[in-house]
C-alpha cells in the first residue's frame, strides 16, 4: 500500500463531518484497515462488513469507531449489501480496504452532497502496481459507480461486483487511489482466486469454455491491452501488465473448462 500511504491529508479536527455512510467489505485486512479508517474521520458513519476474518480486522474496526457486521454475506457484493441495509445516512459510498479517497474527491463529495443532481455518481480509480500508476491498458480505464442512495444494491456477481443499473449517473472529477497488490506474488495469488470466482459466475449462467475462449480470447486481451490501449508505451512495465491481463483471462476460462468437464454427481441409490 505504499503508493497510498501518506498522501491523504486529514481535515481539521473541528470540521463538521460529512453526512455520508462509507461501507467497507473486509476479510483479514488488519494490515491496512487502521490507516484506512483513520483517513475516514471526516464521515459520519463507517460500516465494516466482515466476511469472517481470522486476524484482528474486527477488533481494529471497532477500536476506530466503525460499526461492524460480523459474518456478512459470502461475496463482496453481499457484504456491501448487508452494510448498505444498515446505513443511517441517505447517501452511501462503497469503498474497499485497498482504496483511499483522495483530497480532491473528499472536497468534491462535500459539495455534491449539498445539492445532489444525480441518483448515483461514478468515480475513476487510479490503479498502482509495483509503486507505479497504471495509466494505460484496462487499468487506466477503470470507472466505478460508488456514490449512491441507500436504496441501491450491488448485483450478486462474485467478481467485478457492480451496482445495479442507474439511468441517471453523474461523474466525479476526484479519484480513488487503488493499490490492490503488495507485490507480484500477491497479484498471482489473487488472480487464481478471482479467476475461479469468475468461472463459477459464468458456469452458473450456463456458459462453457470453447477453443476460442482458451486459445484466442487471452491473445486478444493481450493485443488489446498492449497495442490498442497503448501499454507498449510503458516499456517492460506495460509488457508485464498486459501479459498478466491475458493470463488472468486464460485462467478464468481454464477453470470454466474444468467445471464443464466435471461428471454429474450420481443420484443416491
PDB file of C-alpha atoms in Angstrom:
ATOM      1  CA  UNK A   1       0.000   0.000   0.000  1.00  0.00           C
ATOM      2  CA  UNK A   2       2.995   2.346  -0.292  1.00  0.00           C
ATOM      3  CA  UNK A   3       1.576   4.465  -3.137  1.00  0.00           C
ATOM      4  CA  UNK A   4      -1.435   5.332  -0.981  1.00  0.00           C
ATOM      5  CA  UNK A   5       0.059   5.869   2.462  1.00  0.00           C
ATOM      6  CA  UNK A   6       0.878   9.387   3.485  1.00  0.00           C
ATOM      7  CA  UNK A   7      -0.796  11.197   0.583  1.00  0.00           C
ATOM      8  CA  UNK A   8      -4.267  11.826   2.002  1.00  0.00           C
ATOM      9  CA  UNK A   9      -4.466  14.751   4.375  1.00  0.00           C
ATOM     10  CA  UNK A  10      -6.985  14.671   7.200  1.00  0.00           C
ATOM     11  CA  UNK A  11      -9.452  17.574   7.531  1.00  0.00           C
ATOM     12  CA  UNK A  12      -9.184  19.822  10.609  1.00  0.00           C
ATOM     13  CA  UNK A  13     -10.440  18.180  13.787  1.00  0.00           C
ATOM     14  CA  UNK A  14     -13.071  20.935  14.143  1.00  0.00           C
ATOM     15  CA  UNK A  15     -14.541  20.373  10.672  1.00  0.00           C
ATOM     16  CA  UNK A  16     -18.127  19.105  10.548  1.00  0.00           C
ATOM     17  CA  UNK A  17     -18.425  15.502   9.487  1.00  0.00           C
ATOM     18  CA  UNK A  18     -19.984  14.735   6.144  1.00  0.00           C
ATOM     19  CA  UNK A  19     -23.472  13.148   6.241  1.00  0.00           C
ATOM     20  CA  UNK A  20     -22.252  10.078   4.410  1.00  0.00           C
ATOM     21  CA  UNK A  21     -22.036   6.367   5.169  1.00  0.00           C
ATOM     22  CA  UNK A  22     -18.949   4.542   3.908  1.00  0.00           C
ATOM     23  CA  UNK A  23     -19.339   0.760   3.570  1.00  0.00           C
ATOM     24  CA  UNK A  24     -16.257  -1.479   3.513  1.00  0.00           C
ATOM     25  CA  UNK A  25     -16.235  -5.271   2.931  1.00  0.00           C
ATOM     26  CA  UNK A  26     -13.336  -6.984   4.719  1.00  0.00           C
ATOM     27  CA  UNK A  27     -11.630 -10.324   5.127  1.00  0.00           C
ATOM     28  CA  UNK A  28      -8.329 -10.373   7.044  1.00  0.00           C
ATOM     29  CA  UNK A  29      -7.492  -6.725   6.332  1.00  0.00           C
ATOM     30  CA  UNK A  30      -5.756  -5.853   9.611  1.00  0.00           C
ATOM     31  CA  UNK A  31      -2.549  -4.792   7.814  1.00  0.00           C
ATOM     32  CA  UNK A  32      -4.211  -1.812   6.168  1.00  0.00           C
ATOM     33  CA  UNK A  33      -7.524  -1.210   7.927  1.00  0.00           C
ATOM     34  CA  UNK A  34      -6.252   1.122  10.643  1.00  0.00           C
ATOM     35  CA  UNK A  35      -4.773   3.513   8.091  1.00  0.00           C
ATOM     36  CA  UNK A  36      -7.957   3.459   6.042  1.00  0.00           C
ATOM     37  CA  UNK A  37     -10.260   4.146   8.979  1.00  0.00           C
ATOM     38  CA  UNK A  38      -8.013   6.932  10.228  1.00  0.00           C
ATOM     39  CA  UNK A  39      -8.339   8.598   6.820  1.00  0.00           C
ATOM     40  CA  UNK A  40     -12.159   8.499   7.098  1.00  0.00           C
ATOM     41  CA  UNK A  41     -12.639  10.535  10.264  1.00  0.00           C
ATOM     42  CA  UNK A  42     -14.470  13.175   8.224  1.00  0.00           C
ATOM     43  CA  UNK A  43     -17.531  10.969   7.530  1.00  0.00           C
ATOM     44  CA  UNK A  44     -20.405  10.467   9.958  1.00  0.00           C
ATOM     45  CA  UNK A  45     -20.629   6.699   9.646  1.00  0.00           C
ATOM     46  CA  UNK A  46     -18.357   3.835   8.598  1.00  0.00           C
ATOM     47  CA  UNK A  47     -19.751   0.305   8.389  1.00  0.00           C
ATOM     48  CA  UNK A  48     -17.361  -2.631   8.078  1.00  0.00           C
ATOM     49  CA  UNK A  49     -18.995  -5.808   6.755  1.00  0.00           C
ATOM     50  CA  UNK A  50     -16.621  -8.604   7.693  1.00  0.00           C
ATOM     51  CA  UNK A  51     -16.734 -11.972   5.965  1.00  0.00           C
ATOM     52  CA  UNK A  52     -15.188 -13.989   8.809  1.00  0.00           C
ATOM     53  CA  UNK A  53     -11.696 -12.615   9.410  1.00  0.00           C
ATOM     54  CA  UNK A  54      -9.279 -14.688  11.474  1.00  0.00           C
ATOM     55  CA  UNK A  55      -6.957 -11.757  12.227  1.00  0.00           C
ATOM     56  CA  UNK A  56      -7.514  -8.506  14.151  1.00  0.00           C
ATOM     57  CA  UNK A  57      -9.719  -6.884  11.498  1.00  0.00           C
ATOM     58  CA  UNK A  58     -12.901  -6.802  13.581  1.00  0.00           C
ATOM     59  CA  UNK A  59     -11.152  -5.544  16.729  1.00  0.00           C
ATOM     60  CA  UNK A  60      -9.349  -2.813  14.779  1.00  0.00           C
ATOM     61  CA  UNK A  61     -12.557  -1.683  13.115  1.00  0.00           C
ATOM     62  CA  UNK A  62     -14.350  -1.335  16.439  1.00  0.00           C
ATOM     63  CA  UNK A  63     -11.365   0.391  18.023  1.00  0.00           C
ATOM     64  CA  UNK A  64     -11.532   3.045  15.301  1.00  0.00           C
ATOM     65  CA  UNK A  65     -15.239   3.652  15.847  1.00  0.00           C
ATOM     66  CA  UNK A  66     -16.653   1.730  12.889  1.00  0.00           C
ATOM     67  CA  UNK A  67     -19.872  -0.231  13.064  1.00  0.00           C
ATOM     68  CA  UNK A  68     -19.076  -3.888  12.389  1.00  0.00           C
ATOM     69  CA  UNK A  69     -21.277  -6.546  10.816  1.00  0.00           C
ATOM     70  CA  UNK A  70     -19.679  -9.914  11.514  1.00  0.00           C
ATOM     71  CA  UNK A  71     -20.097 -12.890   9.184  1.00  0.00           C
ATOM     72  CA  UNK A  72     -21.644 -10.782   6.425  1.00  0.00           C
ATOM     73  CA  UNK A  73     -22.549 -12.256   3.021  1.00  0.00           C
ATOM     74  CA  UNK A  74     -20.259 -14.759   1.341  1.00  0.00           C
ATOM     75  CA  UNK A  75     -19.390 -12.469  -1.594  1.00  0.00           C
ATOM     76  CA  UNK A  76     -18.097  -8.908  -1.721  1.00  0.00           C
ATOM     77  CA  UNK A  77     -21.386  -7.771  -3.260  1.00  0.00           C
ATOM     78  CA  UNK A  78     -23.368  -9.454  -0.485  1.00  0.00           C
ATOM     79  CA  UNK A  79     -21.145  -7.905   2.180  1.00  0.00           C
ATOM     80  CA  UNK A  80     -21.685  -4.478   0.683  1.00  0.00           C
ATOM     81  CA  UNK A  81     -25.438  -5.006   0.502  1.00  0.00           C
ATOM     82  CA  UNK A  82     -25.576  -6.075   4.155  1.00  0.00           C
ATOM     83  CA  UNK A  83     -23.764  -2.880   5.118  1.00  0.00           C
ATOM     84  CA  UNK A  84     -25.933  -0.662   2.908  1.00  0.00           C
ATOM     85  CA  UNK A  85     -29.003  -2.136   4.596  1.00  0.00           C
ATOM     86  CA  UNK A  86     -27.738  -0.743   7.914  1.00  0.00           C
ATOM     87  CA  UNK A  87     -26.778   2.729   6.651  1.00  0.00           C
ATOM     88  CA  UNK A  88     -28.283   5.607   8.598  1.00  0.00           C
ATOM     89  CA  UNK A  89     -27.430   8.299   6.019  1.00  0.00           C
ATOM     90  CA  UNK A  90     -29.242   8.780   2.730  1.00  0.00           C
ATOM     91  CA  UNK A  91     -26.027   8.718   0.705  1.00  0.00           C
ATOM     92  CA  UNK A  92     -23.555   5.828   0.692  1.00  0.00           C
ATOM     93  CA  UNK A  93     -20.022   5.481  -0.647  1.00  0.00           C
ATOM     94  CA  UNK A  94     -18.746   1.950  -1.344  1.00  0.00           C
ATOM     95  CA  UNK A  95     -15.045   1.568  -0.581  1.00  0.00           C
ATOM     96  CA  UNK A  96     -12.599  -1.345  -0.489  1.00  0.00           C
ATOM     97  CA  UNK A  97      -9.838  -1.791   2.078  1.00  0.00           C
ATOM     98  CA  UNK A  98      -7.159  -1.219  -0.575  1.00  0.00           C
ATOM     99  CA  UNK A  99      -8.654   2.094  -1.745  1.00  0.00           C
ATOM    100  CA  UNK A 100      -8.235   5.649  -0.457  1.00  0.00           C
ATOM    101  CA  UNK A 101     -10.376   8.709  -1.145  1.00  0.00           C
ATOM    102  CA  UNK A 102      -8.174  11.494  -2.488  1.00  0.00           C
ATOM    103  CA  UNK A 103      -8.301  15.001  -1.034  1.00  0.00           C
ATOM    104  CA  UNK A 104      -9.861  16.294  -4.242  1.00  0.00           C
ATOM    105  CA  UNK A 105     -12.586  13.672  -4.130  1.00  0.00           C
ATOM    106  CA  UNK A 106     -13.296  14.332  -0.451  1.00  0.00           C
ATOM    107  CA  UNK A 107     -13.802  18.034  -1.140  1.00  0.00           C
ATOM    108  CA  UNK A 108     -15.970  17.256  -4.146  1.00  0.00           C
ATOM    109  CA  UNK A 109     -18.162  14.888  -2.150  1.00  0.00           C
ATOM    110  CA  UNK A 110     -18.850  17.664   0.337  1.00  0.00           C
ATOM    111  CA  UNK A 111     -20.087  19.906  -2.488  1.00  0.00           C
ATOM    112  CA  UNK A 112     -22.107  17.212  -4.259  1.00  0.00           C
ATOM    113  CA  UNK A 113     -23.952  16.149  -1.110  1.00  0.00           C
ATOM    114  CA  UNK A 114     -25.125  19.701  -0.504  1.00  0.00           C
ATOM    115  CA  UNK A 115     -27.298  19.518  -3.614  1.00  0.00           C
ATOM    116  CA  UNK A 116     -27.123  16.200  -5.498  1.00  0.00           C
ATOM    117  CA  UNK A 117     -28.364  16.340  -9.088  1.00  0.00           C
ATOM    118  CA  UNK A 118     -27.959  12.659  -9.978  1.00  0.00           C
ATOM    119  CA  UNK A 119     -29.167   9.390  -8.443  1.00  0.00           C
ATOM    120  CA  UNK A 120     -25.622   7.969  -8.383  1.00  0.00           C
ATOM    121  CA  UNK A 121     -22.086   9.002  -9.296  1.00  0.00           C
ATOM    122  CA  UNK A 122     -19.149   7.217 -10.858  1.00  0.00           C
ATOM    123  CA  UNK A 123     -15.507   7.799  -9.981  1.00  0.00           C
ATOM    124  CA  UNK A 124     -12.236   6.895 -11.692  1.00  0.00           C
ATOM    125  CA  UNK A 125      -9.765   4.678  -9.859  1.00  0.00           C
ATOM    126  CA  UNK A 126      -6.052   5.417 -10.052  1.00  0.00           C
ATOM    127  CA  UNK A 127      -4.525   1.947 -10.013  1.00  0.00           C
ATOM    128  CA  UNK A 128      -0.997   1.410  -8.678  1.00  0.00           C
ATOM    129  CA  UNK A 129       1.201  -1.629  -9.214  1.00  0.00           C
ATOM    130  CA  UNK A 130       4.799  -2.111  -8.032  1.00  0.00           C
ATOM    131  CA  UNK A 131       4.896   1.529  -6.927  1.00  0.00           C
ATOM    132  CA  UNK A 132       3.754   2.940 -10.277  1.00  0.00           C
ATOM    133  CA  UNK A 133       0.389   4.112 -11.559  1.00  0.00           C
ATOM    134  CA  UNK A 134      -1.046   2.064 -14.395  1.00  0.00           C
ATOM    135  CA  UNK A 135      -2.207   4.876 -16.675  1.00  0.00           C
ATOM    136  CA  UNK A 136      -2.705   2.729 -19.782  1.00  0.00           C
ATOM    137  CA  UNK A 137      -4.356  -0.572 -20.589  1.00  0.00           C
ATOM    138  CA  UNK A 138      -7.569  -1.749 -18.981  1.00  0.00           C
ATOM    139  CA  UNK A 139      -6.466  -0.438 -15.606  1.00  0.00           C
ATOM    140  CA  UNK A 140      -6.237   3.088 -16.998  1.00  0.00           C
ATOM    141  CA  UNK A 141      -9.935   2.999 -17.902  1.00  0.00           C
ATOM    142  CA  UNK A 142     -11.295   1.984 -14.532  1.00  0.00           C
ATOM    143  CA  UNK A 143     -14.573   3.740 -13.686  1.00  0.00           C
ATOM    144  CA  UNK A 144     -16.751   2.578 -10.807  1.00  0.00           C
ATOM    145  CA  UNK A 145     -20.180   3.712  -9.584  1.00  0.00           C
ATOM    146  CA  UNK A 146     -19.527   4.181  -5.877  1.00  0.00           C
ATOM    147  CA  UNK A 147     -21.683   7.066  -4.603  1.00  0.00           C
ATOM    148  CA  UNK A 148     -25.412   6.356  -4.465  1.00  0.00           C
ATOM    149  CA  UNK A 149     -28.514   6.479  -2.279  1.00  0.00           C
ATOM    150  CA  UNK A 150     -29.071   3.733   0.262  1.00  0.00           C
ATOM    151  CA  UNK A 151     -31.972   2.242  -1.719  1.00  0.00           C
ATOM    152  CA  UNK A 152     -29.472   0.834  -4.250  1.00  0.00           C
ATOM    153  CA  UNK A 153     -27.881  -2.617  -4.117  1.00  0.00           C
ATOM    154  CA  UNK A 154     -24.992  -4.438  -5.791  1.00  0.00           C
ATOM    155  CA  UNK A 155     -25.640  -7.241  -8.264  1.00  0.00           C
ATOM    156  CA  UNK A 156     -24.749 -10.734  -6.950  1.00  0.00           C
ATOM    157  CA  UNK A 157     -21.644 -11.343  -9.105  1.00  0.00           C
ATOM    158  CA  UNK A 158     -18.622 -12.791  -7.309  1.00  0.00           C
ATOM    159  CA  UNK A 159     -16.105 -10.889  -9.460  1.00  0.00           C
ATOM    160  CA  UNK A 160     -16.122  -7.247 -10.571  1.00  0.00           C
ATOM    161  CA  UNK A 161     -19.202  -6.647  -8.484  1.00  0.00           C
ATOM    162  CA  UNK A 162     -21.136  -3.606  -9.675  1.00  0.00           C
ATOM    163  CA  UNK A 163     -24.092  -1.540  -8.586  1.00  0.00           C
ATOM    164  CA  UNK A 164     -27.481  -2.264 -10.098  1.00  0.00           C
ATOM    165  CA  UNK A 165     -28.075  -0.163 -13.257  1.00  0.00           C
ATOM    166  CA  UNK A 166     -28.833   3.500 -12.596  1.00  0.00           C
ATOM    167  CA  UNK A 167     -30.065   5.576 -15.547  1.00  0.00           C
ATOM    168  CA  UNK A 168     -29.169   8.938 -14.026  1.00  0.00           C
ATOM    169  CA  UNK A 169     -25.457   8.659 -13.206  1.00  0.00           C
ATOM    170  CA  UNK A 170     -23.124  11.628 -12.754  1.00  0.00           C
ATOM    171  CA  UNK A 171     -19.329  11.737 -12.932  1.00  0.00           C
ATOM    172  CA  UNK A 172     -16.980  12.878 -10.178  1.00  0.00           C
ATOM    173  CA  UNK A 173     -13.713  14.639 -11.019  1.00  0.00           C
ATOM    174  CA  UNK A 174     -11.806  13.433  -7.955  1.00  0.00           C
ATOM    175  CA  UNK A 175     -10.239   9.981  -7.921  1.00  0.00           C
ATOM    176  CA  UNK A 176      -9.903   6.876  -5.783  1.00  0.00           C
ATOM    177  CA  UNK A 177      -6.346   5.699  -5.204  1.00  0.00           C
ATOM    178  CA  UNK A 178      -6.194   1.922  -5.503  1.00  0.00           C
ATOM    179  CA  UNK A 179      -3.260  -0.399  -4.763  1.00  0.00           C
ATOM    180  CA  UNK A 180      -4.694  -3.928  -4.919  1.00  0.00           C
ATOM    181  CA  UNK A 181      -1.413  -5.885  -4.858  1.00  0.00           C
ATOM    182  CA  UNK A 182       1.520  -5.771  -2.453  1.00  0.00           C
ATOM    183  CA  UNK A 183       3.819  -7.462  -4.953  1.00  0.00           C
ATOM    184  CA  UNK A 184       3.776  -9.818  -7.932  1.00  0.00           C
ATOM    185  CA  UNK A 185       3.228 -12.915  -5.771  1.00  0.00           C
ATOM    186  CA  UNK A 186       0.229 -11.286  -4.128  1.00  0.00           C
ATOM    187  CA  UNK A 187      -1.238 -10.460  -7.536  1.00  0.00           C
ATOM    188  CA  UNK A 188      -0.785 -14.009  -8.802  1.00  0.00           C
ATOM    189  CA  UNK A 189      -2.458 -15.399  -5.677  1.00  0.00           C
ATOM    190  CA  UNK A 190      -5.437 -13.060  -6.108  1.00  0.00           C
ATOM    191  CA  UNK A 191      -5.639 -13.816  -9.824  1.00  0.00           C
ATOM    192  CA  UNK A 192      -6.186 -17.507  -9.088  1.00  0.00           C
ATOM    193  CA  UNK A 193      -8.989 -16.739  -6.634  1.00  0.00           C
ATOM    194  CA  UNK A 194     -10.730 -14.228  -8.893  1.00  0.00           C
ATOM    195  CA  UNK A 195     -10.366 -16.439 -11.962  1.00  0.00           C
ATOM    196  CA  UNK A 196     -12.079 -19.266 -10.072  1.00  0.00           C
ATOM    197  CA  UNK A 197     -14.881 -16.971  -8.947  1.00  0.00           C
ATOM    198  CA  UNK A 198     -15.309 -15.588 -12.460  1.00  0.00           C
ATOM    199  CA  UNK A 199     -15.536 -19.103 -13.872  1.00  0.00           C
ATOM    200  CA  UNK A 200     -18.187 -20.000 -11.312  1.00  0.00           C
ATOM    201  CA  UNK A 201     -20.251 -16.945 -12.312  1.00  0.00           C
ATOM    202  CA  UNK A 202     -20.085 -17.959 -15.983  1.00  0.00           C
ATOM    203  CA  UNK A 203     -20.835 -21.620 -15.201  1.00  0.00           C
ATOM    204  CA  UNK A 204     -23.978 -20.716 -13.275  1.00  0.00           C
ATOM    205  CA  UNK A 205     -25.163 -18.741 -16.309  1.00  0.00           C
ATOM    206  CA  UNK A 206     -24.746 -21.804 -18.498  1.00  0.00           C
ATOM    207  CA  UNK A 207     -21.510 -20.764 -20.217  1.00  0.00           C
ATOM    208  CA  UNK A 208     -18.987 -23.393 -21.310  1.00  0.00           C
ATOM    209  CA  UNK A 209     -15.373 -22.840 -22.302  1.00  0.00           C
ATOM    210  CA  UNK A 210     -14.676 -23.309 -26.014  1.00  0.00           C
ATOM    211  CA  UNK A 211     -11.471 -23.420 -28.013  1.00  0.00           C
ATOM    212  CA  UNK A 212     -11.901 -19.720 -28.778  1.00  0.00           C
ATOM    213  CA  UNK A 213     -12.025 -18.902 -25.064  1.00  0.00           C
ATOM    214  CA  UNK A 214      -8.879 -20.867 -24.259  1.00  0.00           C
ATOM    215  CA  UNK A 215      -6.757 -20.160 -27.315  1.00  0.00           C
ATOM    216  CA  UNK A 216      -7.888 -16.886 -28.871  1.00  0.00           C
ATOM    217  CA  UNK A 217      -9.563 -14.764 -26.217  1.00  0.00           C
ATOM    218  CA  UNK A 218      -6.442 -14.440 -23.974  1.00  0.00           C
ATOM    219  CA  UNK A 219      -4.346 -13.469 -27.013  1.00  0.00           C
ATOM    220  CA  UNK A 220      -6.910 -10.853 -27.991  1.00  0.00           C
ATOM    221  CA  UNK A 221      -6.864  -9.464 -24.443  1.00  0.00           C
ATOM    222  CA  UNK A 222      -3.084  -9.102 -24.662  1.00  0.00           C
ATOM    223  CA  UNK A 223      -3.184  -7.360 -28.044  1.00  0.00           C
ATOM    224  CA  UNK A 224      -5.973  -5.050 -26.947  1.00  0.00           C
ATOM    225  CA  UNK A 225      -4.183  -4.093 -23.737  1.00  0.00           C
ATOM    226  CA  UNK A 226      -0.685  -3.863 -25.181  1.00  0.00           C
ATOM    227  CA  UNK A 227      -1.365  -2.305 -28.598  1.00  0.00           C
ATOM    228  CA  UNK A 228      -4.860  -0.784 -28.733  1.00  0.00           C
ATOM    229  CA  UNK A 229      -4.759   0.634 -25.206  1.00  0.00           C
ATOM    230  CA  UNK A 230      -1.147   1.787 -25.531  1.00  0.00           C
ATOM    231  CA  UNK A 231       0.567  -0.259 -22.822  1.00  0.00           C
ATOM    232  CA  UNK A 232       3.553  -0.705 -25.170  1.00  0.00           C
ATOM    233  CA  UNK A 233       4.422   2.924 -24.397  1.00  0.00           C
ATOM    234  CA  UNK A 234       5.246   1.848 -20.833  1.00  0.00           C
ATOM    235  CA  UNK A 235       8.111  -0.434 -21.885  1.00  0.00           C
ATOM    236  CA  UNK A 236       8.716  -3.543 -19.797  1.00  0.00           C
ATOM    237  CA  UNK A 237       6.135  -2.394 -17.245  1.00  0.00           C
ATOM    238  CA  UNK A 238       3.465  -2.299 -19.958  1.00  0.00           C
ATOM    239  CA  UNK A 239       4.519  -5.688 -21.314  1.00  0.00           C
ATOM    240  CA  UNK A 240       4.333  -7.283 -17.872  1.00  0.00           C
ATOM    241  CA  UNK A 241       0.909  -5.871 -17.047  1.00  0.00           C
ATOM    242  CA  UNK A 242      -0.518  -6.856 -20.450  1.00  0.00           C
ATOM    243  CA  UNK A 243       0.765 -10.431 -20.116  1.00  0.00           C
ATOM    244  CA  UNK A 244      -0.794 -10.654 -16.660  1.00  0.00           C
ATOM    245  CA  UNK A 245      -4.109  -9.396 -18.038  1.00  0.00           C
ATOM    246  CA  UNK A 246      -4.060 -12.122 -20.692  1.00  0.00           C
ATOM    247  CA  UNK A 247      -3.053 -14.776 -18.173  1.00  0.00           C
ATOM    248  CA  UNK A 248      -5.925 -13.847 -15.863  1.00  0.00           C
ATOM    249  CA  UNK A 249      -8.287 -14.281 -18.808  1.00  0.00           C
ATOM    250  CA  UNK A 250      -6.815 -17.693 -19.635  1.00  0.00           C
ATOM    251  CA  UNK A 251      -7.102 -18.857 -16.018  1.00  0.00           C
ATOM    252  CA  UNK A 252     -10.780 -17.932 -15.832  1.00  0.00           C
ATOM    253  CA  UNK A 253     -11.685 -19.928 -18.930  1.00  0.00           C
ATOM    254  CA  UNK A 254      -9.433 -22.805 -17.918  1.00  0.00           C
ATOM    255  CA  UNK A 255     -11.391 -23.068 -14.671  1.00  0.00           C
ATOM    256  CA  UNK A 256     -14.616 -22.798 -16.672  1.00  0.00           C
ATOM    257  CA  UNK A 257     -13.419 -25.654 -18.903  1.00  0.00           C
ATOM    258  CA  UNK A 258     -12.752 -27.738 -15.787  1.00  0.00           C
ATOM    259  CA  UNK A 259     -16.198 -27.003 -14.368  1.00  0.00           C
ATOM    260  CA  UNK A 260     -17.787 -28.096 -17.647  1.00  0.00           C
ATOM    261  CA  UNK A 261     -15.975 -31.454 -17.616  1.00  0.00           C
ATOM    262  CA  UNK A 262     -16.797 -32.473 -14.072  1.00  0.00           C
ATOM    263  CA  UNK A 263     -19.077 -35.516 -14.053  1.00  0.00           C
ATOM    264  CA  UNK A 264     -22.520 -35.115 -12.632  1.00  0.00           C
ATOM    265  CA  UNK A 265     -22.951 -36.434  -9.107  1.00  0.00           C
ATOM    266  CA  UNK A 266     -24.899 -39.697  -9.372  1.00  0.00           C
ATOM    267  CA  UNK A 267     -28.189 -39.792  -7.536  1.00  0.00           C
ATOM    268  CA  UNK A 268     -28.219 -41.680  -4.250  1.00  0.00           C
ATOM    269  CA  UNK A 269     -29.095 -45.366  -4.599  1.00  0.00           C
TER     270      UNK A 269
END
